[in-house]
Every structure is written in C-alpha cells, then in structure tokens.
Coordinates of C-alpha atoms in Angstrom, one line a residue:
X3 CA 4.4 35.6 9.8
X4 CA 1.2 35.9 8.1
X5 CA 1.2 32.3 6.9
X6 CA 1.9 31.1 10.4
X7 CA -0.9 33.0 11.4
X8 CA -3.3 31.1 9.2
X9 CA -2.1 28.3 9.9
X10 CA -2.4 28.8 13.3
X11 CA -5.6 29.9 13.1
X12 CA -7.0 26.8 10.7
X13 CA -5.5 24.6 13.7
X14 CA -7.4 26.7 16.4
X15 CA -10.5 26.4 14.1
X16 CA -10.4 23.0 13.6
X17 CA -10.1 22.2 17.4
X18 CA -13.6 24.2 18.1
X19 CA -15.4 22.6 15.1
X20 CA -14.9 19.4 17.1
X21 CA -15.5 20.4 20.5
X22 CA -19.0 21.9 19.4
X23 CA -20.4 18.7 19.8
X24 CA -18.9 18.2 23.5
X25 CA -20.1 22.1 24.5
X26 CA -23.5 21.2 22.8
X27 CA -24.3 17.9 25.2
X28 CA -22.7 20.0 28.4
X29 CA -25.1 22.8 27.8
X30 CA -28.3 20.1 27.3
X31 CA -26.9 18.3 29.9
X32 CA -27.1 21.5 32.3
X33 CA -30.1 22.7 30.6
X34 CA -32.5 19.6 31.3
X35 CA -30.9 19.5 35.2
X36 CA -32.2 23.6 35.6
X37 CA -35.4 22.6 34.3
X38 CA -36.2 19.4 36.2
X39 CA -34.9 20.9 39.4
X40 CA -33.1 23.7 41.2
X41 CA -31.6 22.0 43.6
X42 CA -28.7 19.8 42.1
X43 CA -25.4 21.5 43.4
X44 CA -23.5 19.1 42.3
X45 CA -23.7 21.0 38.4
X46 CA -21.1 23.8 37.9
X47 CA -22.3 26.7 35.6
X48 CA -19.5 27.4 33.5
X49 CA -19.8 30.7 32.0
X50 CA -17.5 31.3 29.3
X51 CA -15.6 35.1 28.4
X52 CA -14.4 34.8 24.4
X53 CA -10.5 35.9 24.9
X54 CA -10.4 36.5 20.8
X55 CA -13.0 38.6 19.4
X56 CA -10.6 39.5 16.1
X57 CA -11.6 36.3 14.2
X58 CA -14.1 35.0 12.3
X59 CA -17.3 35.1 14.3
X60 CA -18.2 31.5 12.7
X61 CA -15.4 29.8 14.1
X62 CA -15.0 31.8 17.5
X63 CA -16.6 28.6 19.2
X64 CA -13.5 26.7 18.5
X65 CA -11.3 29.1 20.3
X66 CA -13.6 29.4 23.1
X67 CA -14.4 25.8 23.5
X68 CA -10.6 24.5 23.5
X69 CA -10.1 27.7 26.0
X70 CA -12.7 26.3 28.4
X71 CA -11.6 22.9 27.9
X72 CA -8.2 23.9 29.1
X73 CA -9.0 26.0 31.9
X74 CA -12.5 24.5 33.6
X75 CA -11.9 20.9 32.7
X76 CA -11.9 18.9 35.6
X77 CA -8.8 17.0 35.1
X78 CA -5.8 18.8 33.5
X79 CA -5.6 18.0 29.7
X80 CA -3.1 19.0 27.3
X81 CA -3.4 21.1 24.3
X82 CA -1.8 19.2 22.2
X83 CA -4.1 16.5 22.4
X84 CA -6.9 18.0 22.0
X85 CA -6.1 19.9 19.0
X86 CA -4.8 16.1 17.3
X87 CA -7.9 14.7 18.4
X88 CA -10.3 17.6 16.8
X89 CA -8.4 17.7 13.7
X90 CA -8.7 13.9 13.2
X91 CA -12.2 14.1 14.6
X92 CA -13.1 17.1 11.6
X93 CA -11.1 14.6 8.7
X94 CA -13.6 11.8 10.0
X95 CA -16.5 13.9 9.6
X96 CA -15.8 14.2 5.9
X97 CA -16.5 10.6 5.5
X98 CA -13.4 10.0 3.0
X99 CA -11.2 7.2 4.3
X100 CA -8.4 8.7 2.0
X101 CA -8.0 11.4 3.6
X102 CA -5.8 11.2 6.3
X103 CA -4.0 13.1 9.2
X104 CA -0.5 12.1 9.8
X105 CA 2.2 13.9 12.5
X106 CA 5.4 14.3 12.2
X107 CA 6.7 10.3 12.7
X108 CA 4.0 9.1 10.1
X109 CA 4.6 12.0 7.9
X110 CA 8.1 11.0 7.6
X111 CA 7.1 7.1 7.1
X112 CA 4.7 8.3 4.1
X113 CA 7.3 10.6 2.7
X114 CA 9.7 7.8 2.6
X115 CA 7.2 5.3 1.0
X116 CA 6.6 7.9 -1.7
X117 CA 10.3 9.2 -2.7
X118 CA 11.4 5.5 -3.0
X119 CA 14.6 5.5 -0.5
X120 CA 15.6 5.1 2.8
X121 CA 18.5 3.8 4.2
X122 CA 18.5 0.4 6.1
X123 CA 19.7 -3.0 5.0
X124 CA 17.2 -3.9 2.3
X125 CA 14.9 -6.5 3.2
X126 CA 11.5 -6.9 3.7
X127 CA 10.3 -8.1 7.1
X128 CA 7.0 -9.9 8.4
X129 CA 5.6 -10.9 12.3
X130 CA 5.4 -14.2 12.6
X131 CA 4.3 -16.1 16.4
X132 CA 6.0 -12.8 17.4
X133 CA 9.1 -14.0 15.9
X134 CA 10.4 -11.1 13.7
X135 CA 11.4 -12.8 9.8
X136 CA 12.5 -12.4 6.6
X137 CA 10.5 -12.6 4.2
X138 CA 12.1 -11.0 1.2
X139 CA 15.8 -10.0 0.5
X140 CA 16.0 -6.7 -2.3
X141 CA 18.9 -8.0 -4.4
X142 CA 22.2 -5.9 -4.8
X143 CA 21.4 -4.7 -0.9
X144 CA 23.5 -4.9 2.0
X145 CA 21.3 -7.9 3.6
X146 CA 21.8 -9.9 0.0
X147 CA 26.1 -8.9 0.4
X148 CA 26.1 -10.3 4.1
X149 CA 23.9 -13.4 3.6
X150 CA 20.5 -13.2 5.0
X151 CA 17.7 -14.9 3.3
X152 CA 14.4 -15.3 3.2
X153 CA 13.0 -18.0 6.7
X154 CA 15.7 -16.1 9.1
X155 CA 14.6 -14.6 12.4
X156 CA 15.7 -12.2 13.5
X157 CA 16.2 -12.2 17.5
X158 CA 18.4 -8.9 18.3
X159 CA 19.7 -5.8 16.3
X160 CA 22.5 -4.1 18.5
X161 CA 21.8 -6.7 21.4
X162 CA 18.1 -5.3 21.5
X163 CA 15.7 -8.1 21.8
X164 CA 13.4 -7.4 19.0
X165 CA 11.2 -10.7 19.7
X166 CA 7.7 -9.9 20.8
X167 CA 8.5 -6.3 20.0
X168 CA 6.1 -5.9 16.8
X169 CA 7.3 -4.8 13.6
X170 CA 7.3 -1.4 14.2
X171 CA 10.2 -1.7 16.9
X172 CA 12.6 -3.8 14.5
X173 CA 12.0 -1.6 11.5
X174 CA 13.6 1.2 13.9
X175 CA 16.9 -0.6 14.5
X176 CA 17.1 -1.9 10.9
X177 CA 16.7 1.7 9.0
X178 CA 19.6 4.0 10.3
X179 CA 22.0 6.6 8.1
X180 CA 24.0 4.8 5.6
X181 CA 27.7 3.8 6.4
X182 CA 26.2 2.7 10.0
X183 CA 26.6 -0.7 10.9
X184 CA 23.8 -3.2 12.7
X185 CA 24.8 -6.1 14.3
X186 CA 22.1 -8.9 13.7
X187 CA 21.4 -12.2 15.4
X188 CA 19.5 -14.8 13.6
X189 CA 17.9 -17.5 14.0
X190 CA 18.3 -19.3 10.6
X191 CA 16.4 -22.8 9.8
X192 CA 18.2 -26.0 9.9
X193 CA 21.5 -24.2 11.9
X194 CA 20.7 -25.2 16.1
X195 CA 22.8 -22.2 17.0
X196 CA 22.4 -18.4 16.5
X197 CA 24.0 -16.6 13.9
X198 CA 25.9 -13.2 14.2
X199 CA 26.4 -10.7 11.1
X200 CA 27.6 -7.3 11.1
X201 CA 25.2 -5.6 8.2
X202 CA 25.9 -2.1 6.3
X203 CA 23.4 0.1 5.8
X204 CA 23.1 2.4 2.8
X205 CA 20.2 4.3 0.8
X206 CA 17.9 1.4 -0.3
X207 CA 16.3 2.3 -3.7
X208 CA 13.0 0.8 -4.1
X209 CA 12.7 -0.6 -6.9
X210 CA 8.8 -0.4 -8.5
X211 CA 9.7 -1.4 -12.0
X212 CA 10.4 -4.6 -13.4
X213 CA 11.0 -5.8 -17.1
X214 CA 12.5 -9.0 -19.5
X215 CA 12.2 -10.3 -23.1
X216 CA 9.6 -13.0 -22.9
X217 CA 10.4 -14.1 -26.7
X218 CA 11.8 -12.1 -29.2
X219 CA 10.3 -9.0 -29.5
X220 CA 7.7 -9.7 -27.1
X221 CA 8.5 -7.4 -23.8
X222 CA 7.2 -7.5 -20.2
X223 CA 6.8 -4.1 -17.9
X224 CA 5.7 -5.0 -14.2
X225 CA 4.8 -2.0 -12.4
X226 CA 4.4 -2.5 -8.2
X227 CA 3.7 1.4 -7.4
X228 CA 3.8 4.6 -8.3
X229 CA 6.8 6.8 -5.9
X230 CA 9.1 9.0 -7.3
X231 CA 11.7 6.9 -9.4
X232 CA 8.8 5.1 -11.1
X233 CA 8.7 7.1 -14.5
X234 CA 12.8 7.2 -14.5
X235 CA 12.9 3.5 -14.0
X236 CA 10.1 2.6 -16.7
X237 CA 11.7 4.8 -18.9
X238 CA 15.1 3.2 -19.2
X239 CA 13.7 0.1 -19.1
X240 CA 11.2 0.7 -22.1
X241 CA 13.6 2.5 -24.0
X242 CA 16.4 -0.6 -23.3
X243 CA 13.7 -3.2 -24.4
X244 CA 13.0 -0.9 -27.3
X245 CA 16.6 -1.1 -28.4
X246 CA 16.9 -4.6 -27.7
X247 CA 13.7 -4.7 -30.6
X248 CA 10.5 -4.5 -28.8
X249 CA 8.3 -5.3 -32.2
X250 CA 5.8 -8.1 -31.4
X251 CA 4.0 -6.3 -28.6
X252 CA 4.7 -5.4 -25.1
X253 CA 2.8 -6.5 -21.7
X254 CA 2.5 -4.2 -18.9
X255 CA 1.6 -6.0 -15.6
X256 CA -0.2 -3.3 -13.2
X257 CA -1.5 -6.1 -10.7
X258 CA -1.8 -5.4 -7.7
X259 CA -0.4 -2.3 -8.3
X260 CA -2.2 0.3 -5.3
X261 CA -1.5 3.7 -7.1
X262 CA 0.9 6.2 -5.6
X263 CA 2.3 9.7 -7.4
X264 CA -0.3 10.6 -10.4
X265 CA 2.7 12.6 -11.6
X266 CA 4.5 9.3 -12.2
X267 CA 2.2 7.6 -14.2
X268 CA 1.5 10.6 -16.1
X269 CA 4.7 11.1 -17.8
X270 CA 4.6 6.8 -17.9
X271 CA 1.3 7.7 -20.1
X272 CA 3.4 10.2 -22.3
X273 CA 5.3 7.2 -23.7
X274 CA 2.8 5.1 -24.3
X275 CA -0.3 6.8 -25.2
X276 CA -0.7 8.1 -28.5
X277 CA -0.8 12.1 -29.0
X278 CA -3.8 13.8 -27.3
X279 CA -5.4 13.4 -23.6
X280 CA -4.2 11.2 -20.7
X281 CA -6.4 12.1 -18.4
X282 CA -7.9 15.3 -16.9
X283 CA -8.5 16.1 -12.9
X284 CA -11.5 18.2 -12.2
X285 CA -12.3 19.5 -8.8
X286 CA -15.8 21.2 -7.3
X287 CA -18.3 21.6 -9.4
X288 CA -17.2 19.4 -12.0
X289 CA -14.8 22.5 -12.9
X290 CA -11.5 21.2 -15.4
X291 CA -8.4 21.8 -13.2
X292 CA -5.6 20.3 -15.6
X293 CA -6.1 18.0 -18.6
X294 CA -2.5 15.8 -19.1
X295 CA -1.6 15.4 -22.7
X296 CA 0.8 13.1 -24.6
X297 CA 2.9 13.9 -28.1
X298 CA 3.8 10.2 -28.3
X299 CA 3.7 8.3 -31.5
X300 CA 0.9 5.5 -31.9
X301 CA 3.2 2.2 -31.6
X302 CA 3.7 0.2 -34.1
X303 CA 3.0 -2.7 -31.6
X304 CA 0.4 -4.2 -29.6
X305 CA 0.4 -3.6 -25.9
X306 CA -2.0 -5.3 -23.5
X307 CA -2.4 -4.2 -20.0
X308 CA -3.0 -6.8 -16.7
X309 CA -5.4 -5.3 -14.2
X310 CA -7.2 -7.1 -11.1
X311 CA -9.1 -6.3 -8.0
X312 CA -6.5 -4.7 -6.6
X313 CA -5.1 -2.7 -9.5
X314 CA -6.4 0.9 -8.1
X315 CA -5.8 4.6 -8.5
X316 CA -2.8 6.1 -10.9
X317 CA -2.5 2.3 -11.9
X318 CA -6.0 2.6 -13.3
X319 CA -5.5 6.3 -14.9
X320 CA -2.4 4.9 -16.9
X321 CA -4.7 1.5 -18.1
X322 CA -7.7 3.6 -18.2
X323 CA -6.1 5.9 -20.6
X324 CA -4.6 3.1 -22.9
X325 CA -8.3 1.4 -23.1
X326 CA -9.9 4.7 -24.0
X327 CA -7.7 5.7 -26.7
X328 CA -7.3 2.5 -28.0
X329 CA -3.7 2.2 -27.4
X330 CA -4.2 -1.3 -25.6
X331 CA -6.1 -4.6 -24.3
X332 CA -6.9 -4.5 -20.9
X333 CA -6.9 -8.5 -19.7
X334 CA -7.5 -9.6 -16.0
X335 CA -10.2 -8.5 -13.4
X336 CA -12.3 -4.9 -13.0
X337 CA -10.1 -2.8 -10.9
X338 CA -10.4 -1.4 -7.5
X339 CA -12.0 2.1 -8.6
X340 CA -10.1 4.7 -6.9
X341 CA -9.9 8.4 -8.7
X342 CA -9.7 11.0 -6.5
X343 CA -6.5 12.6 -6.5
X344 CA -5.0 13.2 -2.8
X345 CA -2.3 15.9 -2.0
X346 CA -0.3 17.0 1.3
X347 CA -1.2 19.7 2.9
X348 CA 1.6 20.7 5.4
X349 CA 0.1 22.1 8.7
X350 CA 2.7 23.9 11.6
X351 CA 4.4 21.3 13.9
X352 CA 5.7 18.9 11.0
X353 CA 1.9 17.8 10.9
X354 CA 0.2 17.6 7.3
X355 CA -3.3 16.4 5.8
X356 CA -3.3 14.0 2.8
X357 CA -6.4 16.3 1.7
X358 CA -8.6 14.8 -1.7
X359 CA -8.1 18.0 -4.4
X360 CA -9.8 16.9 -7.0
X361 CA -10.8 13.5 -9.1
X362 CA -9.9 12.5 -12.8
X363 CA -11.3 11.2 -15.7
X364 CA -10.7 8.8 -18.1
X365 CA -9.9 10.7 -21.8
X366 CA -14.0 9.1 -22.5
X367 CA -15.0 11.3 -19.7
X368 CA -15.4 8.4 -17.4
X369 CA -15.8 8.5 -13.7
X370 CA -14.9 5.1 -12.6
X371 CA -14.4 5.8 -8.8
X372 CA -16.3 2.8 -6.7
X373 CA -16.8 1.3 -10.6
X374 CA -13.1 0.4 -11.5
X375 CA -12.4 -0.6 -14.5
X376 CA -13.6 -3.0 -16.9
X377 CA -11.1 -5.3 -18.5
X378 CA -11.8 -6.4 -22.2
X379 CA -11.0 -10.0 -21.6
X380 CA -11.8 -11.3 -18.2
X381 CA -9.5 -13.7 -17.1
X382 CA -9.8 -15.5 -13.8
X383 CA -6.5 -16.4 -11.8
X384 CA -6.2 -18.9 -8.9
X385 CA -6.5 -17.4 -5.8
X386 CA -3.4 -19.1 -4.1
X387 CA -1.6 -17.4 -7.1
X388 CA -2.5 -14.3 -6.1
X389 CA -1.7 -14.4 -2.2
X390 CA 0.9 -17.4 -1.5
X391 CA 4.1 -14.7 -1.1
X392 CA 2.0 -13.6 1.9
X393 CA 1.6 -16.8 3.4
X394 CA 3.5 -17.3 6.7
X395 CA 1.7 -19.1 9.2
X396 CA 4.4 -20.4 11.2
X397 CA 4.5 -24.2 12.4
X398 CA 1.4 -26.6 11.4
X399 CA 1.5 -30.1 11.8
X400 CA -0.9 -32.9 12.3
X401 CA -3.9 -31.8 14.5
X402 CA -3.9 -28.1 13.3
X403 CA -7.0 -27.0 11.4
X404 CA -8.0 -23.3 10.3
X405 CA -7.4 -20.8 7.0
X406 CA -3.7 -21.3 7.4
X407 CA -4.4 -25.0 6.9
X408 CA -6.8 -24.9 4.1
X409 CA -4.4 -22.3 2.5
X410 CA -1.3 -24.7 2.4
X411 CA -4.0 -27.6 1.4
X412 CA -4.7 -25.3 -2.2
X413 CA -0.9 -24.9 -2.5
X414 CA 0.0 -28.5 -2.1
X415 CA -3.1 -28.8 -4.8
X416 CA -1.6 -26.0 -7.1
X417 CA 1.6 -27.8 -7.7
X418 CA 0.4 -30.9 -8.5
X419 CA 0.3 -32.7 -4.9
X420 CA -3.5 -34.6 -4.4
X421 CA -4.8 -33.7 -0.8
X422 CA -7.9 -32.6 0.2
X423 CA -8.8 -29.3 1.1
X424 CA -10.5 -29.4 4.3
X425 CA -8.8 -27.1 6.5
X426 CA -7.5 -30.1 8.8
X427 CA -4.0 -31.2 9.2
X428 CA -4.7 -34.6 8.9
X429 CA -2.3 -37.8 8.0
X430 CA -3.3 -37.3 4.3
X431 CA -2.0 -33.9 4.8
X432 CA 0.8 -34.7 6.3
X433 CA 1.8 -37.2 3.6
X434 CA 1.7 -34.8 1.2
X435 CA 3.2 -32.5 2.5
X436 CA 5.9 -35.4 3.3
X437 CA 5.8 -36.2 -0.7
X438 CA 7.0 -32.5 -0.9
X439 CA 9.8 -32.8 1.0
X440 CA 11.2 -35.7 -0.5
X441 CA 11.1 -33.9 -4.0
X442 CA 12.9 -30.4 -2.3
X443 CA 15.1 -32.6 -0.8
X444 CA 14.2 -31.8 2.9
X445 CA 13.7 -34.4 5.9
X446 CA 10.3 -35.6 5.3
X447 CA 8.2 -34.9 8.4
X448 CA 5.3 -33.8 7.3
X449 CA 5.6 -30.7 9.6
X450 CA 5.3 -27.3 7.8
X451 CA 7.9 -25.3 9.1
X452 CA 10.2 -22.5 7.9
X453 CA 12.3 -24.5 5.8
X454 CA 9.4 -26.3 3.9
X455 CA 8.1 -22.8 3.7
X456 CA 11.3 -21.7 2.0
X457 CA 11.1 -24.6 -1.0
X458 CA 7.2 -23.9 -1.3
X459 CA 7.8 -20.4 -1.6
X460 CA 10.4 -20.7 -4.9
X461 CA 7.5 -23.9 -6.2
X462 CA 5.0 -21.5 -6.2
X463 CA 7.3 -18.7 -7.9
X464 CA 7.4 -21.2 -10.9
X465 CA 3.9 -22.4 -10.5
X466 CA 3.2 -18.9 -10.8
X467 CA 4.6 -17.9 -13.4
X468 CA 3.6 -21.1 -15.7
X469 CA -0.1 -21.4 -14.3
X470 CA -0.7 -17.5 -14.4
X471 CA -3.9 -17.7 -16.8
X472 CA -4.1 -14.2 -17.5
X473 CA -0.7 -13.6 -18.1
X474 CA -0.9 -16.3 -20.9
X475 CA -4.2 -15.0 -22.1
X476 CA -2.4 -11.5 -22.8
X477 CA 0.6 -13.2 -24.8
X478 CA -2.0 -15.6 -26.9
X479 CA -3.7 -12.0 -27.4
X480 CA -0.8 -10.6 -28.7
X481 CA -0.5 -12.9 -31.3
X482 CA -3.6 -13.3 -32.5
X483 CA -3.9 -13.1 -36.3
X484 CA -6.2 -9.9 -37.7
X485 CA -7.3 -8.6 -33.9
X486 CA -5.0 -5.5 -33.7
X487 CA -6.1 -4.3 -37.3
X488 CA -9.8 -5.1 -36.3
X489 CA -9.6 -3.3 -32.9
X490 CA -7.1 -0.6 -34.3
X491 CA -5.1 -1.2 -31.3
X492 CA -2.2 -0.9 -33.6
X493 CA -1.9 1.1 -37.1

C-alpha cells in the first residue's frame, strides 16, 4: 500500500509540475485584464481551495492545478489525459530524447523487442504505396514452412483488408498466441490471381547473432542487437567456432548494430576481453556505480571489430572495451556515441519511464557520448551497400525521377551495369535496367517492379558481401605479418 501510495503520489506530482506553466499564464492573463480595467466580466476569478494539505508543500501546485483543471475547466476533460500529457510534458523538459514514456500497449511492444520473442508467423514486413509486403522471411519460421517470400503483398489476414491500413494494423493480425492459425491472401508477383495460405503461428525467436568459417580458422560473429538471448546465442556460437578451431583470428561485425541490454554485451565482453575492467557506469556526480570485470584469458588470436555510424550504445561498450585493452582492431567508421545507460521504471497503470541511470566509460576512462568511437583503420563503404535491403520504392519506370530513382541508378552502377546517375528514369535507365533482366532471367521491360526488385535484392546480397571494403580490410588485417606482436593485440 505504501508503494502505491508513492507512486500515486509521483504521478499526481508530475501532473502539477506541468500544469504550472498553464496556471502561471491564466493568472498573468487575469492579472494584466484587473490592471488595465475593471470592467471586463467576461474574466472568471477562479479561486482555488488546496483539498491535500498532507504533502509536500513543493509539489502541492500539482495537486491543486490538475484539481482545478478538472472541476473549473470550461469543457470537461479527462484525468487521464491530463496526467499522460504532464508526464510526457515533464520527460520533455529534461531535454534527453532517450528517455521515454511508454503506456501499457508500447510498454508491451518494447518489452517484446527486448526479450527477443513473440509469437506470429516470422517475417518482416514493410509499407509500400500502402500495399502491405514482405520484405524478409526468418528462416525455420512458420511463414518460410508455408511458402511466403520476400515481394508478396499481403491484401487480408482473417478476411480483414489490411491494404491502406498502415503497418501497425497488419502487425496486429500477424502476431497472435502460438498454435493459432491466420489465413493470408497474397498478392504474389508474376501469379494474376490471389493466393490463399493458412499460416501457424508459434513463438518467433529473434535471432541477433550470426556466425561462419570464412577460411580455416578465420571466424565471423555478426551481432544485429543486444535483447535477451544475445549473450546465450554468441556464446554457443563462439564456443562451436572455437571447437571447429578458431586460430587465425576472429571478426566481430557490430554494424549497424543500435545497442539494446548492457547486461548482454557485458557477459559478451567476459569472453572476449582479457581479465580486468569492461567497463564501469557512473551516475551523478561522476560517482562509480558498478565497474564490470572479466576473468577471460587474453586469446591467442587476433580479433578485429567492424563499427560504423550507426554502431551505438552497448555495441560501442563491448568494441570500446576491446580497443582500450588492446584485445582488438577496431576497422570501419567512428560510431554513433551513445553511453548513457537507460532503465524501466514501472509507474501504476502498466505505464513505465525508460529513465537515463547512469553513463559508462570506456576501461581508459573515456566518455565518448556525442564523440563515438574512433576506429583504428578507417575504412569507407559504399553507401548503396549500406542501405539497399531498405530500398522499396515500388513501381518506377520511364518518366519517374526523385531519390528512389537515383538510388536504383547507384545500384545498377554497383553491380557492374553503366547508367548514369541522375535521378531520371530515362531510356538509358531503362535499358539497363532491361540488361538486368535479361541476365536474372526476367521479361525485360525496363520497369522496376517487385519481381526485378526480388533479383536485385539477392545481386546486391553478393555484391555485398564481395565489394564490402571494410570487411576485407579486417581479414587483410588479420593476416598481416608482425602487426599483432607490434600492437600486442595478441600474446
């Protein structure tokens, strides 16, 4: 009862703290009418009789300004709202764009992001013209088992039109409790008639972790995020590669990695980093609140670490802690520069506040929030490298012109197809694109539509992965001659 009571009263106090502001203006705005005149009826004077004199005198206003609100308003208002509205109102004031109010609907969608289920079908959907696609299919999920790939639209789920809907509608009919069974119809390109399938649902594992030999003893870690399997994944798959004789060095890809759980990459950090400090979080006044250790054994291997622009938060703790102890390379771009350290706070009505605790440093004492991380080796990568998996533009043809355009123009370029980037879908265009066609053995139209899309897609994966500069930059690292003694990356 007496933590309700709190909490009650924290919600009550942060309603007032924003309402001070509207009181304030009401009370100039009556104050200037008294002085320039007597004789305005029109203004109301509102005079206010505190109902809780038991709490703290400095937030009393709250109380009293939500209780006038509610009963002198001029329009009915509910409580509710206000309250939402002055807790977000007080989060904005602190200037911090990571910290965040979420109710009980977003809570839910951010507690699912960070424990790494959910149960649904298991693919990854986009809005496209309003058209609702697929854009990626998990593999070993219930979408994969019934045959849905990546280009299908899909127009209903359980007969509900989910065209022109938004995303947020057709994620709602996808997820559902496992064992349940969605009835989808697709649109899928090349077939002129709609497709039905009945799909499965189950608990969709999200998988962040990502590993293969790339030559004999030469291993490859990509880490997407940071949720709750993370560490068990990247353990099992380090310790398999380990077994399979991980010797010549190993590569771990945090790319466009956006953080998540500091826990995670912590006990990722207590594998890799040799004995002594991962990282330590300090909170007001600079004051230590925990300092992360590791007992691991310096490996008797090189390891170099892929960061960019968008490599950010426990993605640069785990790098930032391998560059200061000189466990590894870092190769790629500086990194975002997040290190504050967010945590829930739960308030009463399944509300919470992703509140910032505390920030960390690097084990060098560094703070490199807003600074990122400097890489060792800068390494520049082709921006249509980076973002072609999130190109979709839908149908372009001859006469279209804008980004979309100018985006497919640098693809066609990547792969080895001359055109000119210019951003208009002209007849050079168009014959290229034609030139594409013919070699993915599609009509050649020289229309970009979702089955081109497809076949570009899958050229790009392998353009990728061949043309990925700094990718190739870490492996000629690895094998340099004499570097790892020099550095004392490795012992």
């Amino acid at each position: 009862m007496e933590n309700n009571n709190r909490k009650n009263f924290f919600i009550w106090a942060l309603v007032v703290l924003a309402l001070i502001i509207i009181t304030n203006l009401a009370t100039y705005h009556y104050s200037r009418n008294a002085a320039e005149g007597e004789n305005d009826n029109s203004t109301t004077i509102i005079r206010y009789e505190p109902t809780r004199s038991d709490i703290d005198p400095d937030t009393v206003i709250i109380f009293e300004a939500l209780d006038s609100i509610l009963k002198n308003y001029y329009t009915p208002v509910e409580k509710e709202v206000l309250i939402e509205g002055a807790v977000r109102g007080i989060i904005q004031s602190l200037d911090d764009p990571l910290v965040r109010y979420y109710d009980a609907e977003d809570l839910e969608e951010f507690l699912m992001e960070t424990r790494g289920s959910y149960g649904g079908i298991g693919v990854r959907i986009i809005e496209s013209n309003q058209s609702i696609v697929v854009f990626d299919v998990f593999p070993g999920t219930p979408a994969e088992r019934s045959g849905l790939s990546p280009g299908d639209r899909i127009i209903k789920a359980d007969g509900v039109e989910l065209t022109g809907q938004g995303l947020m509608i057709a994620v709602e009919h996808l997820r559902g409790p496992s064992d349940t069974i969605v009835e989808l119809e697709i649109s899928r390109p090349g077939a002129d008639e709609p497709i039905v399938i009945n799909v499965s649902r189950e608990e969709i594992q999200v998988t962040t972790v990502f590993s293969e030999m790339l030559d004999d003893g030469l291993g490859y870690i990509q880490i997407s995020s940071f949720d709750s399997n993370t560490a068990r994944e990247f353990t099992e798959q380090f310790r398999a590669m380990e077994q399979r004789g991980l010797s010549t060095g190993l590569i771990l890809d945090l790319r466009n990695n956006p953080g998540g759980l500091v826990d995670q990459a912590v006990e990722i950090g207590k594998l890799l980093v040799p004995e002594g400090e991962i990282v330590r979080l300090v909170g007001r006044d600079d004051d230590v609140k925990t300092i992360y250790n590791s007992s691991a054994a310096r490996k008797p291997y090189p390891i170099v670490v892929l960061i960019n622009e968008e490599s950010a938060s426990a993605s640069e703790l785990l790098a930032g802690a391998l560059q200061d102890r000189g466990a590894g390379m870092l190769v790629g771009k500086t990194s975002y520069g997040k290190a504050s350290v967010q945590q829930l706070v739960y308030l009463p009505g399944d509300n919470a506040i992703l509140l910032t605790m505390a920030r960390y440093l690097t084990p060098s004492g560094h703070d490199i929030d807003k600074y990122g991380i400097e890489p060792d080796f800068t390494v520049e990568m082709p921006e249509v490298l980076r973002y072609y998996r999130y190109f979709h533009p839908g149908r372009l043809e001859e006469g279209s012109y804008g980004p979309d355009v100018e985006v497919l123009q640098m693809i066609l370029e990547q792969i080895g197809i001359r055109v000119e980037v210019s951003g208009y879908f002209d007849d050079q265009t168009a014959r290229a694109l034609s030139e594409f066609q013919i070699y993915a053995n599609l009509r050649p139209s020289g229309e970009f539509d979702d089955q081109t899309w497809i076949e570009l897609r899958e050229a790009l994966d392998i353009a990728a992965r061949d043309q990925d500069a700094q990718l190739n930059y870490a492996i000629e690292l690895i094998n340099k001659p004499g570097l790892w003694t020099i550095t004392g990356g490795i012992e």
